[in-house]
Structures are given as C-alpha cells and as structure tokens.
CSV table of C-alpha atoms and ligand atoms in Angstrom, one decimal:
chain,number,residue,atom,x,y,z
I,1,MET,CA,0.1,0.0,0.2
I,2,THR,CA,1.2,3.6,-0.8
I,3,ARG,CA,1.1,5.6,2.0
I,4,THR,CA,0.2,9.5,1.4
I,5,GLY,CA,1.3,11.6,4.1
I,6,THR,CA,-2.5,12.1,5.0
I,7,SER,CA,-3.1,8.5,5.7
I,8,THR,CA,0.4,7.9,7.6
I,9,VAL,CA,-0.7,11.0,10.1
I,10,GLU,CA,-4.3,9.4,10.4
I,11,ALA,CA,-2.9,5.7,11.4
I,12,VAL,CA,-0.4,7.9,13.8
I,13,TYR,CA,-3.2,9.7,15.5
I,14,GLU,CA,-5.0,6.3,16.3
I,15,GLU,CA,-2.2,4.4,17.4
I,16,VAL,CA,-1.3,7.8,19.8
I,17,VAL,CA,-5.1,7.6,21.3
I,18,ARG,CA,-5.1,3.8,21.4
I,19,ARG,CA,-1.6,4.0,23.6
I,20,ASN,CA,-2.4,6.9,25.7
I,21,PRO,CA,-6.3,6.0,26.7
I,22,ALA,CA,-7.6,9.1,28.5
I,23,GLU,CA,-5.1,11.5,28.0
I,24,ARG,CA,-7.4,13.8,26.6
I,25,GLU,CA,-5.1,16.9,26.6
I,26,PHE,CA,-1.9,14.9,24.8
I,27,HIS,CA,-4.4,13.8,22.0
I,28,GLN,CA,-5.7,17.3,21.3
I,29,ALA,CA,-1.9,18.5,21.3
I,30,VAL,CA,-1.2,15.8,19.2
I,31,ARG,CA,-4.1,16.2,16.5
I,32,GLU,CA,-3.2,19.8,16.3
I,33,VAL,CA,0.4,19.2,15.0
I,34,LEU,CA,-0.8,15.8,12.7
I,35,ASP,CA,-3.1,18.1,10.7
I,36,SER,CA,-0.5,20.3,9.8
I,37,LEU,CA,2.3,17.4,8.9
I,38,GLY,CA,0.6,15.6,5.6
I,39,PRO,CA,2.3,17.9,2.8
I,40,VAL,CA,5.6,17.9,4.9
I,41,LEU,CA,5.5,14.1,4.6
I,42,GLU,CA,4.3,14.1,1.3
I,43,ARG,CA,8.0,16.5,0.6
I,44,HIS,CA,10.1,14.4,2.9
I,45,PRO,CA,8.8,10.5,2.4
I,46,GLU,CA,12.1,9.6,4.0
I,47,HIS,CA,10.3,10.7,7.4
I,48,ALA,CA,7.7,8.4,7.0
I,49,GLU,CA,10.1,5.8,6.2
I,50,LEU,CA,12.0,6.3,9.1
I,51,LYS,CA,8.8,6.6,10.9
I,52,THR,CA,9.7,10.1,12.5
I,53,VAL,CA,6.4,11.1,13.2
I,54,GLN,CA,5.7,7.9,15.3
I,55,ARG,CA,8.8,8.3,17.3
I,56,LEU,CA,7.9,11.8,18.2
I,57,CYS,CA,4.7,11.2,19.5
I,58,GLU,CA,6.3,8.3,21.9
I,59,PRO,CA,8.5,10.3,25.3
I,60,GLU,CA,11.8,8.9,25.2
I,61,ARG,CA,11.4,8.3,28.7
I,62,GLN,CA,8.5,8.9,31.5
I,63,VAL,CA,9.1,8.9,34.9
I,64,VAL,CA,6.1,9.0,37.5
I,65,PHE,CA,6.8,8.7,41.2
I,66,ARG,CA,5.5,9.0,44.4
I,67,VAL,CA,6.5,12.1,46.8
I,68,VAL,CA,5.8,11.7,50.6
I,69,TRP,CA,5.6,14.8,52.8
I,70,GLN,CA,4.5,16.1,56.3
I,71,ASP,CA,2.6,19.4,56.1
I,72,ASP,CA,2.4,21.7,59.4
I,73,ARG,CA,-0.2,19.7,61.3
I,74,GLY,CA,1.8,16.8,61.1
I,75,GLU,CA,-0.4,14.7,58.7
I,76,VAL,CA,1.3,12.8,56.0
I,77,GLN,CA,0.7,14.1,52.5
I,78,VAL,CA,1.0,11.7,49.2
I,79,ASN,CA,1.5,13.3,46.1
I,80,ARG,CA,2.4,12.3,42.7
I,81,GLY,CA,5.3,13.4,40.6
I,82,PHE,CA,6.2,13.5,36.7
I,83,ARG,CA,8.7,14.3,34.3
I,84,VAL,CA,8.2,13.5,30.9
I,85,GLU,CA,11.8,13.6,29.0
I,86,PHE,CA,10.3,14.0,25.3
I,87,ASN,CA,12.9,14.5,22.9
I,88,SER,CA,16.5,15.1,23.2
I,89,ALA,CA,17.8,15.2,19.7
I,90,LEU,CA,18.3,19.1,19.7
I,91,GLY,CA,19.6,19.3,23.3
I,92,PRO,CA,19.1,18.5,27.1
I,93,TYR,CA,15.4,17.5,27.5
I,94,LYS,CA,14.1,21.5,28.4
I,95,GLY,CA,10.6,22.5,29.8
I,96,GLY,CA,9.2,23.7,33.2
I,97,LEU,CA,7.5,22.0,36.0
I,98,ARG,CA,4.0,22.5,36.8
I,99,PHE,CA,2.5,22.4,40.5
I,100,HIS,CA,-1.6,22.3,40.2
I,101,PRO,CA,-4.1,20.1,41.4
I,102,SER,CA,-5.3,19.2,38.1
I,103,VAL,CA,-1.8,17.9,36.8
I,104,TYR,CA,-1.7,14.0,35.5
I,105,LEU,CA,0.0,12.5,32.9
I,106,GLY,CA,-1.7,13.7,30.1
I,107,ILE,CA,-1.2,16.9,31.0
I,108,VAL,CA,2.2,16.8,31.2
I,109,LYS,CA,2.7,14.9,28.1
I,110,PHE,CA,0.7,17.7,26.1
I,111,LEU,CA,2.9,20.0,27.3
I,112,GLY,CA,6.2,18.3,27.3
I,113,PHE,CA,4.9,17.5,23.4
I,114,GLU,CA,4.3,21.2,22.7
I,115,GLN,CA,7.4,22.2,24.2
I,116,VAL,CA,9.8,20.1,21.7
I,117,PHE,CA,8.5,22.1,18.8
I,118,LYS,CA,8.5,25.2,21.0
I,119,ASN,CA,12.1,24.7,21.7
I,120,ALA,CA,13.0,23.8,18.0
I,121,LEU,CA,11.4,27.1,16.9
I,122,THR,CA,13.5,29.0,19.2
I,123,GLY,CA,16.5,28.1,17.4
I,124,MET,CA,18.4,27.4,20.6
I,125,PRO,CA,19.8,24.2,21.4
I,126,ILE,CA,17.3,22.4,23.9
I,127,GLY,CA,15.4,19.4,23.5
I,128,GLY,CA,11.8,19.3,25.3
I,129,GLY,CA,10.6,17.7,28.2
I,130,LYS,CA,8.0,18.7,30.9
I,131,GLY,CA,7.3,17.6,34.7
I,132,GLY,CA,5.3,18.5,37.7
I,133,SER,CA,3.0,17.5,40.4
I,134,ASP,CA,-0.7,17.2,41.3
I,135,PHE,CA,0.5,19.3,44.6
I,136,ASP,CA,-1.8,22.5,45.0
I,137,PRO,CA,0.5,25.1,46.3
I,138,LYS,CA,-2.6,27.5,47.3
I,139,GLY,CA,-3.0,27.9,50.9
I,140,ARG,CA,0.0,26.2,51.7
I,141,SER,CA,2.5,27.9,54.4
I,142,GLU,CA,6.0,28.6,53.4
I,143,ALA,CA,7.4,25.8,55.1
I,144,GLU,CA,5.0,23.3,53.5
I,145,VAL,CA,6.0,24.4,49.8
I,146,MET,CA,9.5,24.0,50.9
I,147,ARG,CA,8.9,20.4,52.4
I,148,PHE,CA,7.3,19.7,49.1
I,149,CYS,CA,9.8,20.9,47.0
I,150,GLN,CA,12.8,18.8,48.9
I,151,ALA,CA,10.5,15.5,48.8
I,152,PHE,CA,9.9,16.3,45.0
I,153,MET,CA,13.5,16.8,44.2
I,154,THR,CA,14.9,13.8,46.3
I,155,GLU,CA,13.4,11.5,43.7
I,156,LEU,CA,13.9,14.0,40.4
I,157,TYR,CA,17.4,14.8,41.0
I,158,ARG,CA,18.6,11.4,39.9
I,159,HIS,CA,17.1,12.1,36.3
I,160,LEU,CA,18.5,15.9,36.3
I,161,GLY,CA,21.8,17.2,34.9
I,162,GLU,CA,23.0,20.1,33.2
I,163,HIS,CA,23.5,18.1,30.1
I,164,THR,CA,20.7,16.0,30.7
I,165,ASP,CA,17.4,17.5,31.9
I,166,VAL,CA,16.8,21.0,32.8
I,167,PRO,CA,13.5,21.9,34.5
I,168,ALA,CA,12.2,25.8,34.9
I,169,GLY,CA,9.0,26.7,36.6
I,170,ASP,CA,5.3,26.9,34.9
I,171,THR,CA,2.2,27.4,37.0
I,172,GLY,CA,2.6,27.1,40.3
I,173,VAL,CA,6.4,26.9,40.2
I,174,GLY,CA,8.2,30.5,40.3
I,175,ALA,CA,11.5,31.6,41.8
I,176,ARG,CA,10.4,30.7,45.3
I,177,GLU,CA,10.3,27.1,44.3
I,178,ILE,CA,12.8,26.8,41.8
I,179,GLY,CA,14.9,28.1,45.1
I,180,TYR,CA,14.0,25.1,46.9
I,181,LEU,CA,14.3,23.1,44.4
I,182,PHE,CA,17.7,24.0,43.4
I,183,GLY,CA,19.0,24.0,47.2
I,184,GLN,CA,18.1,20.2,47.3
I,185,TYR,CA,19.5,19.2,44.3
I,186,LYS,CA,22.8,20.9,45.4
I,187,ARG,CA,22.4,19.2,49.3
I,188,ILE,CA,22.0,15.9,47.5
I,189,THR,CA,24.7,15.9,44.6
I,190,ASN,CA,27.4,18.0,46.4
I,191,ARG,CA,27.4,20.2,43.3
I,192,TYR,CA,26.8,23.7,42.7
I,193,GLU,CA,25.5,23.0,39.0
I,194,SER,CA,23.8,26.1,38.0
I,195,GLY,CA,22.9,25.1,34.5
I,196,VAL,CA,20.6,22.4,36.0
I,197,LEU,CA,17.6,24.4,36.7
I,198,THR,CA,16.5,27.6,35.1
I,199,GLY,CA,14.2,30.8,36.4
I,200,LYS,CA,16.8,31.1,39.1
I,201,GLY,CA,17.2,34.4,41.6
I,202,VAL,CA,19.6,36.8,39.6
I,203,SER,CA,22.0,36.8,42.7
I,204,TRP,CA,22.6,33.2,42.4
I,205,GLY,CA,22.9,32.1,38.9
I,206,GLY,CA,19.7,33.4,37.1
I,207,ALA,CA,19.2,35.7,34.2
I,208,ARG,CA,18.0,38.7,34.0
I,209,VAL,CA,14.8,39.2,32.1
I,210,ARG,CA,14.0,35.4,32.6
I,211,THR,CA,10.8,36.5,34.8
I,212,GLU,CA,9.2,38.7,32.2
I,213,ALA,CA,10.5,37.0,29.5
I,214,THR,CA,7.3,34.6,28.8
I,215,GLY,CA,4.8,37.7,28.6
I,216,TYR,CA,6.8,40.1,26.9
I,217,GLY,CA,7.8,37.6,24.3
I,218,ALA,CA,3.9,36.9,23.9
I,219,ALA,CA,3.5,40.9,23.5
I,220,PHE,CA,6.3,41.1,21.1
I,221,PHE,CA,4.9,38.5,18.8
I,222,ALA,CA,1.7,40.0,18.9
I,223,SER,CA,3.4,43.2,17.6
I,224,GLU,CA,5.4,41.2,15.2
I,225,MET,CA,1.9,39.6,13.7
I,226,LEU,CA,0.4,43.3,13.6
I,227,ALA,CA,3.6,44.7,11.7
I,228,ALA,CA,3.6,41.6,8.9
I,229,ARG,CA,-0.2,43.2,8.4
I,230,GLY,CA,1.3,46.9,8.2
I,231,THR,CA,-0.1,47.7,11.6
I,232,SER,CA,0.7,47.9,15.4
I,233,LEU,CA,-0.1,47.8,19.1
I,234,GLU,CA,0.0,51.3,19.5
I,235,GLY,CA,-3.1,52.6,20.7
I,236,ARG,CA,-4.7,49.1,20.7
I,237,ARG,CA,-7.4,47.9,23.2
I,238,VAL,CA,-6.0,44.7,24.7
I,239,VAL,CA,-7.1,41.9,26.8
I,240,VAL,CA,-5.1,39.7,28.6
I,241,SER,CA,-6.4,36.8,30.4
I,242,GLY,CA,-4.9,35.1,33.7
I,243,SER,CA,-3.2,37.2,36.4
I,244,GLY,CA,0.4,34.9,36.8
I,245,ASN,CA,3.4,35.4,35.7
I,246,VAL,CA,2.9,35.3,32.2
I,247,ALA,CA,-0.3,37.7,31.9
I,248,LEU,CA,1.7,40.3,34.3
I,249,TYR,CA,4.5,40.9,32.1
I,250,ALA,CA,2.2,41.0,28.7
I,251,VAL,CA,0.4,43.7,30.3
I,252,GLN,CA,4.0,45.3,31.1
I,253,LYS,CA,5.0,45.1,27.7
I,254,ALA,CA,1.9,45.6,25.7
I,255,THR,CA,1.4,49.0,27.6
I,256,GLN,CA,4.9,49.8,27.0
I,257,LEU,CA,4.5,49.1,22.9
I,258,GLY,CA,1.4,51.4,23.5
I,259,ALA,CA,-1.5,49.6,23.9
I,260,THR,CA,-4.2,50.0,26.6
I,261,VAL,CA,-4.8,46.7,28.4
I,262,VAL,CA,-7.9,47.1,29.8
I,263,ALA,CA,-9.0,43.7,31.6
I,264,CYS,CA,-7.3,40.1,33.2
I,265,SER,CA,-8.7,37.5,35.0
I,266,ASP,CA,-7.9,34.9,37.7
I,267,SER,CA,-10.3,31.7,38.9
I,268,GLY,CA,-12.5,34.1,40.8
I,269,GLY,CA,-13.7,36.2,37.7
I,270,TYR,CA,-12.1,39.6,36.0
I,271,VAL,CA,-11.3,43.2,36.5
I,272,VAL,CA,-12.1,45.7,33.7
I,273,ASP,CA,-10.2,49.0,33.9
I,274,GLU,CA,-10.7,51.3,30.8
I,275,SER,CA,-8.2,53.7,31.6
I,276,GLY,CA,-5.6,50.4,31.3
I,277,LEU,CA,-4.5,48.5,34.3
I,278,ASP,CA,-2.4,49.6,36.9
I,279,LEU,CA,0.5,47.3,36.8
I,280,GLU,CA,2.2,48.3,40.0
I,281,VAL,CA,-0.9,47.4,41.9
I,282,LEU,CA,-1.2,44.6,40.0
I,283,GLN,CA,2.1,43.0,40.7
I,284,ARG,CA,1.7,44.2,44.6
I,285,VAL,CA,-1.3,42.3,45.1
I,286,LYS,CA,-0.4,39.0,43.0
I,287,GLU,CA,3.3,38.6,43.1
I,288,VAL,CA,3.9,40.2,46.7
I,289,GLU,CA,0.5,39.4,48.5
I,290,ARG,CA,-0.4,36.3,46.4
I,291,GLY,CA,-3.6,37.9,46.5
I,292,ARG,CA,-7.1,37.9,44.4
I,293,LEU,CA,-8.1,40.4,41.6
I,294,THR,CA,-10.8,41.5,44.3
I,295,ASP,CA,-8.1,42.9,46.1
I,296,TYR,CA,-7.0,45.4,43.4
I,297,ALA,CA,-10.3,46.5,42.5
I,298,GLU,CA,-10.8,47.1,46.1
I,299,ARG,CA,-7.4,49.4,45.6
I,300,VAL,CA,-8.0,50.8,42.2
I,301,ARG,CA,-11.3,53.4,41.8
I,302,SER,CA,-11.6,53.2,38.1
I,303,ALA,CA,-11.5,49.1,38.1
I,304,ARG,CA,-14.6,47.2,38.2
I,305,HIS,CA,-14.6,43.4,39.2
I,306,VAL,CA,-16.8,41.0,37.7
I,307,VAL,CA,-17.6,37.5,39.4
I,308,GLY,CA,-17.5,34.7,37.2
I,309,GLY,CA,-18.4,35.1,33.7
I,310,SER,CA,-16.0,35.3,31.0
I,311,VAL,CA,-13.1,37.9,30.2
I,312,TRP,CA,-13.6,37.4,26.9
I,313,ASP,CA,-16.9,39.1,27.1
I,314,VAL,CA,-14.6,42.3,27.1
I,315,PRO,CA,-14.3,44.2,23.6
I,316,CYS,CA,-11.1,44.2,22.3
I,317,GLU,CA,-8.6,44.4,19.3
I,318,VAL,CA,-5.8,42.0,20.7
I,319,ALA,CA,-6.5,39.2,22.9
I,320,ILE,CA,-3.2,37.4,24.7
I,321,PRO,CA,-4.5,34.4,26.6
I,322,SER,CA,-2.3,33.7,29.3
I,323,ALA,CA,-4.6,31.4,32.0
I,324,THR,CA,-4.5,27.9,30.8
I,325,GLN,CA,-5.2,25.2,28.4
I,326,ASN,CA,-8.7,25.3,26.7
I,327,GLU,CA,-9.5,28.5,28.2
I,328,LEU,CA,-10.7,30.1,25.4
I,329,ASP,CA,-13.7,28.0,23.4
I,330,GLU,CA,-15.5,28.5,20.3
I,331,ALA,CA,-18.1,30.6,21.5
I,332,ALA,CA,-15.3,33.1,23.4
I,333,ALA,CA,-13.6,33.1,19.7
I,334,ALA,CA,-16.8,34.0,18.0
I,335,ARG,CA,-17.6,36.7,20.5
I,336,LEU,CA,-14.1,38.1,20.5
I,337,VAL,CA,-14.6,38.3,16.5
I,338,ARG,CA,-17.6,39.6,16.6
I,339,ASN,CA,-16.0,42.5,19.0
I,340,GLY,CA,-13.5,43.6,16.8
I,341,CYS,CA,-10.7,41.3,17.6
I,342,VAL,CA,-7.7,41.1,14.6
I,343,ALA,CA,-5.1,39.2,16.7
I,344,VAL,CA,-4.8,36.6,19.1
I,345,SER,CA,-1.4,35.8,20.9
I,346,GLU,CA,-1.1,33.2,23.0
I,347,GLY,CA,0.5,33.6,26.1
I,348,ALA,CA,-0.6,30.4,27.7
I,349,ASN,CA,0.2,26.7,26.4
I,350,MET,CA,-2.7,25.6,24.3
I,351,PRO,CA,-5.6,28.1,25.5
I,352,SER,CA,-7.7,28.0,22.6
I,353,THR,CA,-9.7,25.3,21.9
I,354,PRO,CA,-9.7,23.5,18.5
I,355,GLY,CA,-13.1,25.2,18.0
I,356,ALA,CA,-11.6,28.2,18.7
I,357,LEU,CA,-9.1,27.9,16.0
I,358,GLU,CA,-11.3,27.2,13.6
I,359,VAL,CA,-13.4,30.5,14.4
I,360,PHE,CA,-10.2,32.3,14.1
I,361,ARG,CA,-9.0,30.8,10.9
I,362,ALA,CA,-12.0,31.2,9.1
I,363,ALA,CA,-12.1,35.0,10.4
I,364,GLY,CA,-8.9,35.4,9.1
I,365,THR,CA,-7.6,36.8,12.7
I,366,ALA,CA,-3.9,37.2,12.9
I,367,PHE,CA,-3.1,34.0,15.1
I,368,GLY,CA,0.1,33.0,17.1
I,369,PRO,CA,-0.1,29.6,18.8
I,370,GLY,CA,1.5,29.0,22.1
I,371,LYS,CA,4.4,27.2,20.7
I,372,ALA,CA,5.6,29.8,19.1
I,373,ALA,CA,3.9,33.2,20.9
I,374,ASN,CA,5.1,32.0,24.2
I,375,ALA,CA,8.5,30.6,23.1
I,376,GLY,CA,10.2,33.7,24.9
I,377,GLY,CA,10.2,32.1,28.2
I,378,VAL,CA,12.1,29.0,27.5
I,379,ALA,CA,14.2,31.0,24.9
I,380,THR,CA,15.5,33.1,27.8
I,381,SER,CA,16.1,29.8,29.9
I,382,ALA,CA,18.4,28.9,27.2
I,383,LEU,CA,19.8,32.3,27.4
I,384,GLU,CA,20.4,31.4,30.9
I,385,MET,CA,22.0,28.4,30.6
I,386,GLN,CA,24.5,29.9,28.0
I,387,GLN,CA,25.5,32.5,31.1
I,388,ASN,CA,25.6,29.5,33.7
I,389,ALA,CA,28.0,27.9,31.2
I,390,SER,CA,30.5,30.4,30.7
I,391,ARG,CA,29.7,31.9,34.4
I,392,ASP,CA,28.9,35.3,32.9
I,393,SER,CA,25.9,37.6,34.0
I,394,TRP,CA,24.3,39.7,31.1
I,395,THR,CA,22.5,43.4,31.4
I,396,PHE,CA,18.7,43.7,31.4
I,397,GLU,CA,19.2,45.6,28.2
I,398,HIS,CA,21.4,43.2,26.6
I,399,THR,CA,18.9,40.2,27.2
I,400,GLU,CA,16.0,42.1,26.6
I,401,ALA,CA,17.2,42.7,22.9
I,402,ARG,CA,18.1,39.3,22.7
I,403,LEU,CA,14.7,38.1,23.5
I,404,GLU,CA,12.9,40.7,21.3
I,405,GLN,CA,15.4,39.1,18.0
I,406,ILE,CA,14.4,35.8,19.0
I,407,MET,CA,10.6,36.6,19.1
I,408,LYS,CA,10.9,38.2,15.3
I,409,ASP,CA,13.2,35.2,14.4
I,410,VAL,CA,10.4,32.6,15.5
I,411,HIS,CA,7.7,34.6,13.9
I,412,ALA,CA,9.8,34.5,10.3
I,413,ARG,CA,10.4,30.8,10.7
I,414,CYS,CA,6.5,30.2,11.2
I,415,ALA,CA,5.6,32.8,8.4
I,416,GLU,CA,8.3,31.2,5.9
I,417,ALA,CA,7.2,27.3,6.8
I,418,ALA,CA,3.5,28.3,6.2
I,419,GLU,CA,4.5,30.0,3.0
I,420,GLU,CA,6.5,26.9,1.7
I,421,TYR,CA,4.0,24.4,2.4
I,422,GLY,CA,0.7,26.0,0.8
I,423,SER,CA,-0.9,27.5,3.9
I,424,PRO,CA,0.5,31.3,3.8
I,425,GLY,CA,-0.2,33.5,7.1
I,426,ASP,CA,-1.2,30.2,8.9
I,427,LEU,CA,1.2,30.3,11.9
I,428,VAL,CA,-0.2,27.4,13.4
I,429,VAL,CA,0.5,25.3,10.4
I,430,GLY,CA,4.2,27.2,10.2
I,431,ALA,CA,4.8,26.4,13.8
I,432,ASN,CA,4.5,22.6,13.6
I,433,VAL,CA,6.1,22.6,10.3
I,434,ALA,CA,9.2,24.6,11.2
I,435,GLY,CA,9.4,22.9,14.5
I,436,PHE,CA,9.1,19.4,13.3
I,437,LEU,CA,11.6,20.0,10.3
I,438,ARG,CA,14.5,21.2,12.7
I,439,VAL,CA,13.7,18.0,14.9
I,440,ALA,CA,13.4,15.4,12.3
I,441,ASP,CA,16.4,16.6,10.4
I,442,ALA,CA,18.4,15.9,14.0
I,443,MET,CA,16.7,12.5,14.7
I,444,ARG,CA,17.4,11.0,11.2
I,445,ALA,CA,21.3,12.6,11.6
I,446,HIS,CA,21.4,10.4,15.0
I,447,GLY,CA,20.2,7.2,13.1
I,448,LEU,CA,17.5,5.1,15.0
I,449,VAL,CA,17.7,5.9,18.6
H,501,LIG,N1,6.9,26.7,31.2
H,501,LIG,C1,7.8,27.2,30.4
H,501,LIG,C2,7.0,26.9,29.2
H,501,LIG,O1,5.9,26.5,28.8
H,501,LIG,C3,9.2,27.6,30.5
H,501,LIG,C4,9.9,26.4,30.3
H,501,LIG,C5,11.7,26.6,30.4
H,501,LIG,O2,11.8,27.9,30.7
H,501,LIG,O3,12.6,25.7,30.4
H,501,LIG,O4,7.6,26.9,28.1
C-alpha cells in the first residue's frame, strides 16, 4: 500500500489514542500538529520511512513517582510527581514543572509534546520535556512548600543534569520553588550545578529578564504579527487573561508598546479598567501578597470586578490568553471576532480549543499559537544556560534585545514555513512544520535511537 502523508498521520493519531487512553489534552496537542504535517511527509517521504512522526509522539522516557511529605499539622501527604523526557534530538530535555491539582500524565505529555516544537522554533540547542505534580500550592505555608519541593527533588534529582534534563517553572512554580528545588539538588549531589535549573534568582545564577520573558515575548509576538499586516500595537485595546507570571508581564510589555490593557482575570472572575490596568498595584497584589483580583479592584477606583463570567466578553482588538489550556472556546472566539479582535497571541500553552482555532481561521484573525508566541520564556531559559556555562551575567538591556530578536526570528520561521508548505499566513501550520523539520532533521542524523 502506498501511504500518502494524510493516511500516515491518520494511522499515527489512531495509534497515539490507543496507546495513551484517556489523555485528552495529549491527544488534542498531537492532533493539531499532525493536521499540519501531511504536506511535509509528501515532500519528505524519508520521514514516513523512518517513522519520525511515530517516534516523536512517543516520549523517550517517562518518570512517575511518589512524593511523600508532612504538612504543618504533621499529617502525611502523598502526591504524584512526573517528568516526561520527550525528545533530546536538539539538546538536553528542557521545559517547566507545573504544580497544580489538575496535573496528571495527560497534561504533562501535552505540555512536553508542545515543548519539543516550541524549543525547536527558538533556534536554541534545547530538547523538550515537562514535569510537575498534582500538589496544590494554594493555601500552603512557606514551610510546606519548601518541604514539598525538597521531597519532590529527592526523587527527581537522579534524572536531571545540565547536559541531561533542565527543568524550570510553569504554573505554580516560580522563583521561590526553583530556589528550594535548587537547594535540595545541591545538597544531594554536592554540586553547584547552576545550569541544572533555570528561572533562578538573579543573585545566584539566574538570568535577568527570565521572569518577564514569557509575557514580554507574547507581546512582542503580537506586535510582530501586526507588523506583518502593516500595523502595530500602538493605541490598541488589549485583553489579557490570567494574572500569573505570563499575564503580568504581557500587560507590562503591551502597555510599553503603546497599547491599553483593559482587563485581566483569575479563577474568581475578571477586572476591567478602561483607563488601563495599573501594573504596580497588580504586581503588589499578585506577586507580593499572592492575593486575588478582588483585592486589586478594592484599591483601584477606576476598576470594576466581575465575579465569574468570561474575560472574553470584554471587547478588544488584541487578545493575549495567558491563563491555561482550553480557556478560550469556540463561543468565546466568536465573541472576540464579533467585537473586532484582529490578533490573538497565546501566552499560555494551548489556551484556544480546536473549535476556537477554526473560528479565528475562518475570520482571518492573526493567530500566534502558544508554541511560537510563548517561546520567549524557554528561549530566555536557554540564554540563562548560556550564561551559566560561561559563568557570565548579562545586563537587562542586552538580554531583552536578544529576546526581542528571538521572537522576531520565531515569527519569521513560522511565516516562511507556512508559505512554503501551502498555507500562507497560517502560523499554526508554520509553527508545526518549522518545529518538526528542525527536530526531524536532527533525529535522522542521529540514526535509529
Ligand atoms: N514553562 C515554560 C514553557 O511553557 C518555560 C519552560 C522553561 O523555561 O524551561 O515554555
């Protein structure tokens, strides 16, 4: 039987669903990539022969482990830890750790799979991996978070190394957690191995701009998409969902680029401020006090807090979804389009559902998929590794200039691949194809491993 690209990807998808039952988010992430690869396999039949796509869908290694710790009352807690080492064709496994009660293998695999393509798109020498735990940091004391991180690293350390696997943060894991994880790694291994984790504090091996990088990158990417259409962020009405690390710095950079960010959200609802969000207050409430948006609304007179509902009801020209996967569905996408939204830059990983994607495609909305638009975080992690390897520390300005150039390059790679493979302007196809080709080429060079 001669296999066309399309029949190959269909067979691969069926096999992925069969071997990874009930991992809905992983299926979704694979489906989206496979839908872009038909024309690539037609043009590169060697990858069908080498089963490159099948190999890409099977993680190189999956570690699942028990994490036992004691809470402040002395009660024993049992959590589950994960590290999925997806692909090391381009460099050591690289990707964040997520601590959230929703974490299970299907979430970690979807994130790890996306990470492989994202990291390839940055042009940096990093493979893809992801990890985390179903631990819920919400309401936990400092001491509990520290004990959990220590227990987690007591197993994970044996799988890590600056040339092997280099985790960083994701939802629920920020500078505080990276500090505790690094401390425990150092204690167990007796090595000051700076390059084993990224997102470290600047005073002990961290890179300037890493904290800001994902959000800044998503704003730069929005600006790049608009520039390709002959316009800019200047004077635009922007809505950012979420109010975590990605959202905060997307708000900041979009504002610096001349936009007015009128709304952001958390799990309790959203705030609207027609005069533009006050970043200083937002940072104090979310980063220092670890508080809620209701606290923000109490302090900022011009802000209005809406309980529940959807932040996508707020009319805007540019949307930067920066909360979590599948937060923006078909109905929300239709509302955004109706309200005049012309560009969507995904700060989170896979925040738009497949239905939403179709709506944006049909409407001709400029759409930057997470694996391209939020690549600034991991790219700056690679810059952190570079500084660690040379025992150097760069200035904020230099690092930010590097980040901006990387985001321009990511956009150009996606746009070129989309054009070359018959879907001009479709950055979803472009990101998948360009990411695939870079990883696939290295995999071919390394032989059947
Ligand atoms: N968790 C982030 C992401 O989704 C960053 C990973 C990293 O810096 O390694 O890309």
